[in-house]
Amino acid sequence: MTKTNKYSRLFLILNCLALGIIAMNLTAPVHEATHLLTQMIAGAKPEVLAFGCAGTVDGTATADLNSVFWKVMFSGSAALMNIVIGTILLIVLKKAKLGPLSRPFVLMTTMMHYSMGFGYFIRDFFLYDPNPDPSVQQGDWAKVYENFGGNMALRITMLIIGCLGILFVFYIAYRQAFHFISDNNDKKERNRVASAIYLFPYLLNAVLFTLVELNGPVAKTNIESFLIISPIINIFGMIGFFWGYMFAAHMVKPRKENVYYFSPCAEKKPVLWIAAILIIAIDAFILCPGIWF
């Protein structure tokens, strides 16, 4: 391995890690901000916006909302917004002329929004509790189901939609990965590129943002639940990245020729790395303790 190739591989990994951190910060905070804006539009006063919560710390944000419609909108709109944004980004990914940094960034952000949106339908099918203790449901769509008396038909329908959505994320990950691989038959290149774009950002974000959420205002008041919920969201909720790596690097036999090849960015980008570090600092010192109103 030449020194140039060694540094190129290192820069590719560092660039993708930075892009993954930025992408996650354009996914989870947007999700929470949607809750916050919905609550404000409904005429209720929010208390906090933090990484992992919006509205109130004790989960009673819907108590000030007067109608079932707004209760459902507050709880369910954020996951739907993730799906809408993911769809818009997927169109951008397919239609726009993107560069060596912007293409993997849009790909990661698309997958994160879809994973978060559809993931809530799956997770909250199981989290719904007809007699929650404490008396607040844990999970956005679990609260939606509560407004419909835990209707099983609704829960199963959303579970099926969620599963189909996550399978679609797997498909996106597999198809898009090979656009960054010049020789589909080169197993080392497949592993190198898939690791950089999918595996390493997935592992870093899973650890980093689980720790951020576990130190947030909601987790501190309900740590037992968040010890379960945070890993589910950040580890299992983004599992499409892991399987994207497995499909592209090891499991799926690719087509012989790559018709559309887009070179990923393997150049030194210190500004990008600094931006990612600054965003982590914002997460730790602002969004983790929360912005209070």
PDB file of C-alpha atoms in Angstrom:
ATOM      1  CA  MET A   1       0.000   0.000   0.000  1.00  0.00           C
ATOM      2  CA  THR A   2       1.456   3.360  -0.996  1.00  0.00           C
ATOM      3  CA  LYS A   3       1.523   6.290   1.379  1.00  0.00           C
ATOM      4  CA  THR A   4      -0.897   8.171  -0.898  1.00  0.00           C
ATOM      5  CA  ASN A   5      -3.409   5.313  -0.893  1.00  0.00           C
ATOM      6  CA  LYS A   6      -3.087   4.957   2.878  1.00  0.00           C
ATOM      7  CA  TYR A   7      -3.915   8.610   3.467  1.00  0.00           C
ATOM      8  CA  SER A   8      -6.699   8.539   0.873  1.00  0.00           C
ATOM      9  CA  ARG A   9      -8.409   5.719   2.747  1.00  0.00           C
ATOM     10  CA  LEU A  10      -7.980   7.550   6.047  1.00  0.00           C
ATOM     11  CA  PHE A  11      -9.405  10.765   4.587  1.00  0.00           C
ATOM     12  CA  LEU A  12     -12.354   8.859   3.099  1.00  0.00           C
ATOM     13  CA  ILE A  13     -13.185   7.425   6.533  1.00  0.00           C
ATOM     14  CA  LEU A  14     -12.783  10.761   8.323  1.00  0.00           C
ATOM     15  CA  ASN A  15     -14.898  12.555   5.729  1.00  0.00           C
ATOM     16  CA  CYS A  16     -17.675   9.977   5.990  1.00  0.00           C
ATOM     17  CA  LEU A  17     -17.602  10.070   9.794  1.00  0.00           C
ATOM     18  CA  ALA A  18     -17.963  13.847   9.700  1.00  0.00           C
ATOM     19  CA  LEU A  19     -20.779  13.637   7.139  1.00  0.00           C
ATOM     20  CA  GLY A  20     -22.547  11.054   9.299  1.00  0.00           C
ATOM     21  CA  ILE A  21     -22.421  13.320  12.358  1.00  0.00           C
ATOM     22  CA  ILE A  22     -23.798  16.262  10.377  1.00  0.00           C
ATOM     23  CA  ALA A  23     -26.486  14.078   8.793  1.00  0.00           C
ATOM     24  CA  MET A  24     -27.642  12.812  12.200  1.00  0.00           C
ATOM     25  CA  ASN A  25     -27.909  16.411  13.396  1.00  0.00           C
ATOM     26  CA  LEU A  26     -30.172  17.158  10.445  1.00  0.00           C
ATOM     27  CA  THR A  27     -32.374  14.212  11.381  1.00  0.00           C
ATOM     28  CA  ALA A  28     -32.987  13.866  15.144  1.00  0.00           C
ATOM     29  CA  PRO A  29     -33.157  17.612  15.980  1.00  0.00           C
ATOM     30  CA  VAL A  30     -35.456  18.160  12.980  1.00  0.00           C
ATOM     31  CA  HIS A  31     -37.680  15.396  14.344  1.00  0.00           C
ATOM     32  CA  GLU A  32     -37.856  17.092  17.743  1.00  0.00           C
ATOM     33  CA  ALA A  33     -38.317  20.550  16.217  1.00  0.00           C
ATOM     34  CA  THR A  34     -41.366  19.226  14.344  1.00  0.00           C
ATOM     35  CA  HIS A  35     -42.915  18.228  17.674  1.00  0.00           C
ATOM     36  CA  LEU A  36     -42.143  21.673  19.040  1.00  0.00           C
ATOM     37  CA  LEU A  37     -43.603  23.581  16.079  1.00  0.00           C
ATOM     38  CA  THR A  38     -46.734  21.419  16.062  1.00  0.00           C
ATOM     39  CA  GLN A  39     -47.280  22.140  19.744  1.00  0.00           C
ATOM     40  CA  MET A  40     -46.858  25.882  19.161  1.00  0.00           C
ATOM     41  CA  ILE A  41     -49.232  25.873  16.161  1.00  0.00           C
ATOM     42  CA  ALA A  42     -51.805  24.093  18.320  1.00  0.00           C
ATOM     43  CA  GLY A  43     -51.595  26.964  20.806  1.00  0.00           C
ATOM     44  CA  ALA A  44     -49.768  25.225  23.647  1.00  0.00           C
ATOM     45  CA  LYS A  45     -46.595  26.556  25.263  1.00  0.00           C
ATOM     46  CA  PRO A  46     -43.540  24.281  24.979  1.00  0.00           C
ATOM     47  CA  GLU A  47     -40.999  23.993  27.750  1.00  0.00           C
ATOM     48  CA  VAL A  48     -37.902  22.563  26.124  1.00  0.00           C
ATOM     49  CA  LEU A  49     -36.199  21.517  22.902  1.00  0.00           C
ATOM     50  CA  ALA A  50     -33.432  18.969  23.437  1.00  0.00           C
ATOM     51  CA  PHE A  51     -31.769  16.011  21.778  1.00  0.00           C
ATOM     52  CA  GLY A  52     -34.337  13.285  22.426  1.00  0.00           C
ATOM     53  CA  CYS A  53     -37.296  15.372  23.551  1.00  0.00           C
ATOM     54  CA  ALA A  54     -39.445  18.377  22.718  1.00  0.00           C
ATOM     55  CA  GLY A  55     -42.354  20.020  24.501  1.00  0.00           C
ATOM     56  CA  THR A  56     -42.065  18.885  28.104  1.00  0.00           C
ATOM     57  CA  VAL A  57     -39.621  16.793  30.078  1.00  0.00           C
ATOM     58  CA  ASP A  58     -42.286  14.653  31.752  1.00  0.00           C
ATOM     59  CA  GLY A  59     -43.930  13.654  28.467  1.00  0.00           C
ATOM     60  CA  THR A  60     -47.203  15.489  29.156  1.00  0.00           C
ATOM     61  CA  ALA A  61     -46.907  17.885  26.197  1.00  0.00           C
ATOM     62  CA  THR A  62     -50.319  16.856  24.872  1.00  0.00           C
ATOM     63  CA  ALA A  63     -52.058  17.681  28.153  1.00  0.00           C
ATOM     64  CA  ASP A  64     -52.492  21.316  27.068  1.00  0.00           C
ATOM     65  CA  LEU A  65     -53.910  20.333  23.668  1.00  0.00           C
ATOM     66  CA  ASN A  66     -57.678  20.460  23.529  1.00  0.00           C
ATOM     67  CA  SER A  67     -58.511  18.095  20.667  1.00  0.00           C
ATOM     68  CA  VAL A  68     -57.642  14.543  19.699  1.00  0.00           C
ATOM     69  CA  PHE A  69     -56.534  15.865  16.307  1.00  0.00           C
ATOM     70  CA  TRP A  70     -53.785  18.026  17.797  1.00  0.00           C
ATOM     71  CA  LYS A  71     -52.752  15.337  20.269  1.00  0.00           C
ATOM     72  CA  VAL A  72     -52.289  12.930  17.351  1.00  0.00           C
ATOM     73  CA  MET A  73     -50.562  15.573  15.246  1.00  0.00           C
ATOM     74  CA  PHE A  74     -48.120  16.454  18.013  1.00  0.00           C
ATOM     75  CA  SER A  75     -47.166  12.841  18.662  1.00  0.00           C
ATOM     76  CA  GLY A  76     -47.222  11.508  15.108  1.00  0.00           C
ATOM     77  CA  SER A  77     -46.156  14.414  12.903  1.00  0.00           C
ATOM     78  CA  ALA A  78     -42.410  14.173  13.554  1.00  0.00           C
ATOM     79  CA  ALA A  79     -42.062  10.632  12.188  1.00  0.00           C
ATOM     80  CA  LEU A  80     -44.160  11.610   9.179  1.00  0.00           C
ATOM     81  CA  MET A  81     -41.937  14.652   8.635  1.00  0.00           C
ATOM     82  CA  ASN A  82     -38.890  12.358   8.637  1.00  0.00           C
ATOM     83  CA  ILE A  83     -40.486  10.266   5.894  1.00  0.00           C
ATOM     84  CA  VAL A  84     -41.407  13.339   3.838  1.00  0.00           C
ATOM     85  CA  ILE A  85     -37.873  14.754   4.108  1.00  0.00           C
ATOM     86  CA  GLY A  86     -36.399  11.352   3.291  1.00  0.00           C
ATOM     87  CA  THR A  87     -38.525  11.168   0.145  1.00  0.00           C
ATOM     88  CA  ILE A  88     -37.481  14.654  -0.976  1.00  0.00           C
ATOM     89  CA  LEU A  89     -33.819  13.792  -0.395  1.00  0.00           C
ATOM     90  CA  LEU A  90     -34.197  10.519  -2.293  1.00  0.00           C
ATOM     91  CA  ILE A  91     -35.475  12.480  -5.313  1.00  0.00           C
ATOM     92  CA  VAL A  92     -32.484  14.814  -4.974  1.00  0.00           C
ATOM     93  CA  LEU A  93     -30.193  11.788  -4.777  1.00  0.00           C
ATOM     94  CA  LYS A  94     -31.679  10.315  -7.944  1.00  0.00           C
ATOM     95  CA  LYS A  95     -32.072  13.475 -10.027  1.00  0.00           C
ATOM     96  CA  ALA A  96     -29.468  16.045  -8.951  1.00  0.00           C
ATOM     97  CA  LYS A  97     -25.851  16.245 -10.027  1.00  0.00           C
ATOM     98  CA  LEU A  98     -24.113  15.782  -6.696  1.00  0.00           C
ATOM     99  CA  GLY A  99     -20.429  15.960  -5.888  1.00  0.00           C
ATOM    100  CA  PRO A 100     -18.083  13.566  -4.075  1.00  0.00           C
ATOM    101  CA  LEU A 101     -19.053  15.030  -0.681  1.00  0.00           C
ATOM    102  CA  SER A 102     -22.685  15.948  -1.265  1.00  0.00           C
ATOM    103  CA  ARG A 103     -23.701  12.555  -2.696  1.00  0.00           C
ATOM    104  CA  PRO A 104     -22.730  10.410   0.327  1.00  0.00           C
ATOM    105  CA  PHE A 105     -24.067  13.153   2.603  1.00  0.00           C
ATOM    106  CA  VAL A 106     -27.489  13.169   0.926  1.00  0.00           C
ATOM    107  CA  LEU A 107     -27.478   9.352   0.930  1.00  0.00           C
ATOM    108  CA  MET A 108     -26.769   9.187   4.679  1.00  0.00           C
ATOM    109  CA  THR A 109     -29.355  11.851   5.513  1.00  0.00           C
ATOM    110  CA  THR A 110     -31.973  10.114   3.361  1.00  0.00           C
ATOM    111  CA  MET A 111     -31.391   6.798   5.104  1.00  0.00           C
ATOM    112  CA  MET A 112     -31.457   8.402   8.559  1.00  0.00           C
ATOM    113  CA  HIS A 113     -34.748  10.205   7.972  1.00  0.00           C
ATOM    114  CA  TYR A 114     -36.386   7.089   6.538  1.00  0.00           C
ATOM    115  CA  SER A 115     -34.972   4.909   9.324  1.00  0.00           C
ATOM    116  CA  MET A 116     -36.213   7.244  12.035  1.00  0.00           C
ATOM    117  CA  GLY A 117     -39.653   7.783  10.485  1.00  0.00           C
ATOM    118  CA  PHE A 118     -40.475   4.170   9.623  1.00  0.00           C
ATOM    119  CA  GLY A 119     -38.643   2.915  12.692  1.00  0.00           C
ATOM    120  CA  TYR A 120     -41.157   4.595  15.007  1.00  0.00           C
ATOM    121  CA  PHE A 121     -43.983   2.564  13.450  1.00  0.00           C
ATOM    122  CA  ILE A 122     -42.130  -0.659  14.277  1.00  0.00           C
ATOM    123  CA  ARG A 123     -40.776   0.282  17.680  1.00  0.00           C
ATOM    124  CA  ASP A 124     -43.983   1.770  19.063  1.00  0.00           C
ATOM    125  CA  PHE A 125     -46.069  -1.239  18.015  1.00  0.00           C
ATOM    126  CA  PHE A 126     -44.204  -3.053  20.775  1.00  0.00           C
ATOM    127  CA  LEU A 127     -43.809  -0.120  23.187  1.00  0.00           C
ATOM    128  CA  TYR A 128     -47.519   0.662  23.395  1.00  0.00           C
ATOM    129  CA  ASP A 129     -48.792  -0.073  26.896  1.00  0.00           C
ATOM    130  CA  PRO A 130     -52.553  -0.004  27.634  1.00  0.00           C
ATOM    131  CA  ASN A 131     -51.742   0.737  31.289  1.00  0.00           C
ATOM    132  CA  PRO A 132     -48.468   2.654  31.283  1.00  0.00           C
ATOM    133  CA  ASP A 133     -46.547   3.080  34.502  1.00  0.00           C
ATOM    134  CA  PRO A 134     -45.763   5.914  34.945  1.00  0.00           C
ATOM    135  CA  SER A 135     -48.974   7.177  33.380  1.00  0.00           C
ATOM    136  CA  VAL A 136     -47.232   8.494  30.239  1.00  0.00           C
ATOM    137  CA  GLN A 137     -46.747   6.415  27.107  1.00  0.00           C
ATOM    138  CA  GLN A 138     -43.144   5.996  25.973  1.00  0.00           C
ATOM    139  CA  GLY A 139     -42.895   6.538  22.229  1.00  0.00           C
ATOM    140  CA  ASP A 140     -44.409   8.979  19.746  1.00  0.00           C
ATOM    141  CA  TRP A 141     -46.697   6.567  17.943  1.00  0.00           C
ATOM    142  CA  ALA A 142     -47.508   4.709  21.149  1.00  0.00           C
ATOM    143  CA  LYS A 143     -49.143   7.994  22.181  1.00  0.00           C
ATOM    144  CA  VAL A 144     -50.987   8.095  18.845  1.00  0.00           C
ATOM    145  CA  TYR A 145     -52.320   4.584  19.451  1.00  0.00           C
ATOM    146  CA  GLU A 146     -53.399   5.634  22.942  1.00  0.00           C
ATOM    147  CA  ASN A 147     -55.730   8.222  21.397  1.00  0.00           C
ATOM    148  CA  PHE A 148     -57.418   5.422  19.463  1.00  0.00           C
ATOM    149  CA  GLY A 149     -57.693   3.079  22.408  1.00  0.00           C
ATOM    150  CA  GLY A 150     -54.737   0.978  21.268  1.00  0.00           C
ATOM    151  CA  ASN A 151     -56.615  -0.104  18.123  1.00  0.00           C
ATOM    152  CA  MET A 152     -54.860  -3.297  17.013  1.00  0.00           C
ATOM    153  CA  ALA A 153     -55.780  -2.895  13.329  1.00  0.00           C
ATOM    154  CA  LEU A 154     -54.115   0.534  13.279  1.00  0.00           C
ATOM    155  CA  ARG A 155     -51.050  -0.773  15.080  1.00  0.00           C
ATOM    156  CA  ILE A 156     -50.638  -3.734  12.709  1.00  0.00           C
ATOM    157  CA  THR A 157     -51.148  -1.506   9.662  1.00  0.00           C
ATOM    158  CA  MET A 158     -48.440   0.901  10.829  1.00  0.00           C
ATOM    159  CA  LEU A 159     -46.178  -2.027  11.728  1.00  0.00           C
ATOM    160  CA  ILE A 160     -46.449  -3.368   8.175  1.00  0.00           C
ATOM    161  CA  ILE A 161     -45.766   0.093   6.720  1.00  0.00           C
ATOM    162  CA  GLY A 162     -42.773   0.445   9.027  1.00  0.00           C
ATOM    163  CA  CYS A 163     -41.324  -2.919   8.013  1.00  0.00           C
ATOM    164  CA  LEU A 164     -41.760  -2.154   4.320  1.00  0.00           C
ATOM    165  CA  GLY A 165     -40.119   1.235   4.838  1.00  0.00           C
ATOM    166  CA  ILE A 166     -37.086  -0.256   6.585  1.00  0.00           C
ATOM    167  CA  LEU A 167     -36.748  -2.881   3.842  1.00  0.00           C
ATOM    168  CA  PHE A 168     -36.767   0.006   1.376  1.00  0.00           C
ATOM    169  CA  VAL A 169     -33.880   1.569   3.335  1.00  0.00           C
ATOM    170  CA  PHE A 170     -31.967  -1.705   2.928  1.00  0.00           C
ATOM    171  CA  TYR A 171     -32.619  -1.551  -0.816  1.00  0.00           C
ATOM    172  CA  ILE A 172     -31.458   2.074  -1.064  1.00  0.00           C
ATOM    173  CA  ALA A 173     -28.296   1.254   0.871  1.00  0.00           C
ATOM    174  CA  TYR A 174     -27.463  -1.700  -1.359  1.00  0.00           C
ATOM    175  CA  ARG A 175     -28.195   0.042  -4.669  1.00  0.00           C
ATOM    176  CA  GLN A 176     -26.470   3.310  -3.838  1.00  0.00           C
ATOM    177  CA  ALA A 177     -23.315   1.743  -2.403  1.00  0.00           C
ATOM    178  CA  PHE A 178     -22.199   0.381  -5.759  1.00  0.00           C
ATOM    179  CA  HIS A 179     -22.265   3.844  -7.298  1.00  0.00           C
ATOM    180  CA  PHE A 180     -19.181   4.577  -5.148  1.00  0.00           C
ATOM    181  CA  ILE A 181     -17.323   1.391  -6.140  1.00  0.00           C
ATOM    182  CA  SER A 182     -15.336   1.488  -9.371  1.00  0.00           C
ATOM    183  CA  ASP A 183     -14.766  -2.287  -9.636  1.00  0.00           C
ATOM    184  CA  ASN A 184     -17.695  -4.347  -8.383  1.00  0.00           C
ATOM    185  CA  ASN A 185     -15.586  -7.512  -8.439  1.00  0.00           C
ATOM    186  CA  ASP A 186     -12.914  -6.052  -6.155  1.00  0.00           C
ATOM    187  CA  LYS A 187     -13.934  -7.324  -2.723  1.00  0.00           C
ATOM    188  CA  LYS A 188     -11.355  -5.175  -0.947  1.00  0.00           C
ATOM    189  CA  GLU A 189     -12.699  -2.009  -2.560  1.00  0.00           C
ATOM    190  CA  ARG A 190     -16.262  -3.014  -1.770  1.00  0.00           C
ATOM    191  CA  ASN A 191     -15.357  -3.544   1.879  1.00  0.00           C
ATOM    192  CA  ARG A 192     -13.327  -0.319   2.046  1.00  0.00           C
ATOM    193  CA  VAL A 193     -16.034   1.896   0.562  1.00  0.00           C
ATOM    194  CA  ALA A 194     -18.971   0.252   2.358  1.00  0.00           C
ATOM    195  CA  SER A 195     -17.117   0.479   5.686  1.00  0.00           C
ATOM    196  CA  ALA A 196     -16.457   4.188   5.202  1.00  0.00           C
ATOM    197  CA  ILE A 197     -19.946   5.155   4.025  1.00  0.00           C
ATOM    198  CA  TYR A 198     -22.055   2.849   6.199  1.00  0.00           C
ATOM    199  CA  LEU A 199     -20.330   0.884   8.943  1.00  0.00           C
ATOM    200  CA  PHE A 200     -18.049   3.433  10.629  1.00  0.00           C
ATOM    201  CA  PRO A 201     -20.606   6.303  10.675  1.00  0.00           C
ATOM    202  CA  TYR A 202     -23.215   3.858  11.996  1.00  0.00           C
ATOM    203  CA  LEU A 203     -21.008   2.693  14.869  1.00  0.00           C
ATOM    204  CA  LEU A 204     -19.858   6.204  15.790  1.00  0.00           C
ATOM    205  CA  ASN A 205     -23.361   7.693  15.716  1.00  0.00           C
ATOM    206  CA  ALA A 206     -24.837   4.758  17.646  1.00  0.00           C
ATOM    207  CA  VAL A 207     -22.420   5.304  20.534  1.00  0.00           C
ATOM    208  CA  LEU A 208     -22.225   9.093  20.376  1.00  0.00           C
ATOM    209  CA  PHE A 209     -25.921   9.913  20.208  1.00  0.00           C
ATOM    210  CA  THR A 210     -26.957   7.230  22.676  1.00  0.00           C
ATOM    211  CA  LEU A 211     -24.635   8.910  25.187  1.00  0.00           C
ATOM    212  CA  VAL A 212     -26.043  12.343  24.280  1.00  0.00           C
ATOM    213  CA  GLU A 213     -29.641  11.220  24.797  1.00  0.00           C
ATOM    214  CA  LEU A 214     -28.855   9.390  28.038  1.00  0.00           C
ATOM    215  CA  ASN A 215     -27.534  12.670  29.439  1.00  0.00           C
ATOM    216  CA  GLY A 216     -30.558  14.666  28.270  1.00  0.00           C
ATOM    217  CA  PRO A 217     -33.280  16.141  30.484  1.00  0.00           C
ATOM    218  CA  VAL A 218     -35.856  13.409  29.806  1.00  0.00           C
ATOM    219  CA  ALA A 219     -33.470  10.519  30.392  1.00  0.00           C
ATOM    220  CA  LYS A 220     -32.426  11.933  33.749  1.00  0.00           C
ATOM    221  CA  THR A 221     -36.038  11.811  34.957  1.00  0.00           C
ATOM    222  CA  ASN A 222     -36.799   8.405  33.412  1.00  0.00           C
ATOM    223  CA  ILE A 223     -33.449   6.670  33.018  1.00  0.00           C
ATOM    224  CA  GLU A 224     -34.879   3.125  33.180  1.00  0.00           C
ATOM    225  CA  SER A 225     -36.974   3.637  30.047  1.00  0.00           C
ATOM    226  CA  PHE A 226     -34.276   5.532  28.172  1.00  0.00           C
ATOM    227  CA  LEU A 227     -31.699   2.815  28.804  1.00  0.00           C
ATOM    228  CA  ILE A 228     -33.936   0.750  26.519  1.00  0.00           C
ATOM    229  CA  ILE A 229     -35.329   3.393  24.157  1.00  0.00           C
ATOM    230  CA  SER A 230     -32.081   5.211  23.263  1.00  0.00           C
ATOM    231  CA  PRO A 231     -30.197   2.091  22.092  1.00  0.00           C
ATOM    232  CA  ILE A 232     -33.270   0.980  20.147  1.00  0.00           C
ATOM    233  CA  ILE A 233     -33.395   4.327  18.324  1.00  0.00           C
ATOM    234  CA  ASN A 234     -29.676   4.720  17.691  1.00  0.00           C
ATOM    235  CA  ILE A 235     -28.533   1.117  17.284  1.00  0.00           C
ATOM    236  CA  PHE A 236     -31.475  -0.888  16.005  1.00  0.00           C
ATOM    237  CA  GLY A 237     -33.266   2.114  14.514  1.00  0.00           C
ATOM    238  CA  MET A 238     -30.345   2.808  12.150  1.00  0.00           C
ATOM    239  CA  ILE A 239     -29.643  -0.855  11.410  1.00  0.00           C
ATOM    240  CA  GLY A 240     -30.046  -0.160   7.679  1.00  0.00           C
ATOM    241  CA  PHE A 241     -26.505   1.218   7.721  1.00  0.00           C
ATOM    242  CA  PHE A 242     -25.145  -2.057   9.071  1.00  0.00           C
ATOM    243  CA  TRP A 243     -27.020  -4.148   6.529  1.00  0.00           C
ATOM    244  CA  GLY A 244     -26.073  -1.716   3.778  1.00  0.00           C
ATOM    245  CA  TYR A 245     -22.463  -2.492   4.639  1.00  0.00           C
ATOM    246  CA  MET A 246     -23.099  -6.247   4.769  1.00  0.00           C
ATOM    247  CA  PHE A 247     -24.966  -6.312   1.448  1.00  0.00           C
ATOM    248  CA  ALA A 248     -22.433  -4.185  -0.433  1.00  0.00           C
ATOM    249  CA  ALA A 249     -19.269  -5.658   1.073  1.00  0.00           C
ATOM    250  CA  HIS A 250     -20.072  -9.320   1.594  1.00  0.00           C
ATOM    251  CA  MET A 251     -23.541 -10.725   0.994  1.00  0.00           C
ATOM    252  CA  VAL A 252     -24.922  -9.667  -2.395  1.00  0.00           C
ATOM    253  CA  LYS A 253     -23.363 -10.547  -5.726  1.00  0.00           C
ATOM    254  CA  PRO A 254     -23.200  -7.273  -7.677  1.00  0.00           C
ATOM    255  CA  ARG A 255     -23.828  -6.835 -11.367  1.00  0.00           C
ATOM    256  CA  LYS A 256     -20.652  -7.158 -13.430  1.00  0.00           C
ATOM    257  CA  GLU A 257     -20.461  -3.585 -14.651  1.00  0.00           C
ATOM    258  CA  ASN A 258     -21.076  -0.373 -12.716  1.00  0.00           C
ATOM    259  CA  VAL A 259     -22.872   1.929 -15.143  1.00  0.00           C
ATOM    260  CA  TYR A 260     -22.980   4.959 -12.840  1.00  0.00           C
ATOM    261  CA  TYR A 261     -19.795   5.495 -10.847  1.00  0.00           C
ATOM    262  CA  PHE A 262     -19.369   8.485  -8.527  1.00  0.00           C
ATOM    263  CA  SER A 263     -15.984   8.840  -6.864  1.00  0.00           C
ATOM    264  CA  PRO A 264     -16.334   9.386  -3.105  1.00  0.00           C
ATOM    265  CA  CYS A 265     -14.285  12.155  -1.535  1.00  0.00           C
ATOM    266  CA  ALA A 266     -10.921  10.805  -0.351  1.00  0.00           C
ATOM    267  CA  GLU A 267      -9.174  14.156  -0.003  1.00  0.00           C
ATOM    268  CA  LYS A 268      -8.200  16.013   3.147  1.00  0.00           C
ATOM    269  CA  LYS A 269     -11.144  18.158   4.323  1.00  0.00           C
ATOM    270  CA  PRO A 270     -10.147  19.714   7.674  1.00  0.00           C
ATOM    271  CA  VAL A 271     -12.974  22.288   7.532  1.00  0.00           C
ATOM    272  CA  LEU A 272     -15.492  19.449   7.356  1.00  0.00           C
ATOM    273  CA  TRP A 273     -13.858  17.679  10.313  1.00  0.00           C
ATOM    274  CA  ILE A 274     -13.841  20.864  12.384  1.00  0.00           C
ATOM    275  CA  ALA A 275     -17.507  21.470  11.535  1.00  0.00           C
ATOM    276  CA  ALA A 276     -18.400  17.975  12.784  1.00  0.00           C
ATOM    277  CA  ILE A 277     -16.466  18.544  16.027  1.00  0.00           C
ATOM    278  CA  LEU A 278     -18.234  21.871  16.579  1.00  0.00           C
ATOM    279  CA  ILE A 279     -21.604  20.201  16.017  1.00  0.00           C
ATOM    280  CA  ILE A 280     -20.747  17.555  18.619  1.00  0.00           C
ATOM    281  CA  ALA A 281     -19.912  20.384  21.023  1.00  0.00           C
ATOM    282  CA  ILE A 282     -23.300  22.006  20.298  1.00  0.00           C
ATOM    283  CA  ASP A 283     -24.972  18.662  20.982  1.00  0.00           C
ATOM    284  CA  ALA A 284     -23.099  18.207  24.256  1.00  0.00           C
ATOM    285  CA  PHE A 285     -23.410  21.716  25.658  1.00  0.00           C
ATOM    286  CA  ILE A 286     -26.674  23.038  24.151  1.00  0.00           C
ATOM    287  CA  LEU A 287     -28.970  20.320  22.814  1.00  0.00           C
ATOM    288  CA  CYS A 288     -28.081  17.785  25.492  1.00  0.00           C
ATOM    289  CA  PRO A 289     -29.120  19.974  28.470  1.00  0.00           C
ATOM    290  CA  GLY A 290     -31.828  21.488  26.272  1.00  0.00           C
ATOM    291  CA  ILE A 291     -33.024  24.893  25.127  1.00  0.00           C
ATOM    292  CA  TRP A 292     -35.640  26.035  27.645  1.00  0.00           C
ATOM    293  CA  PHE A 293     -38.492  28.444  26.940  1.00  0.00           C
TER     294      PHE A 293
END
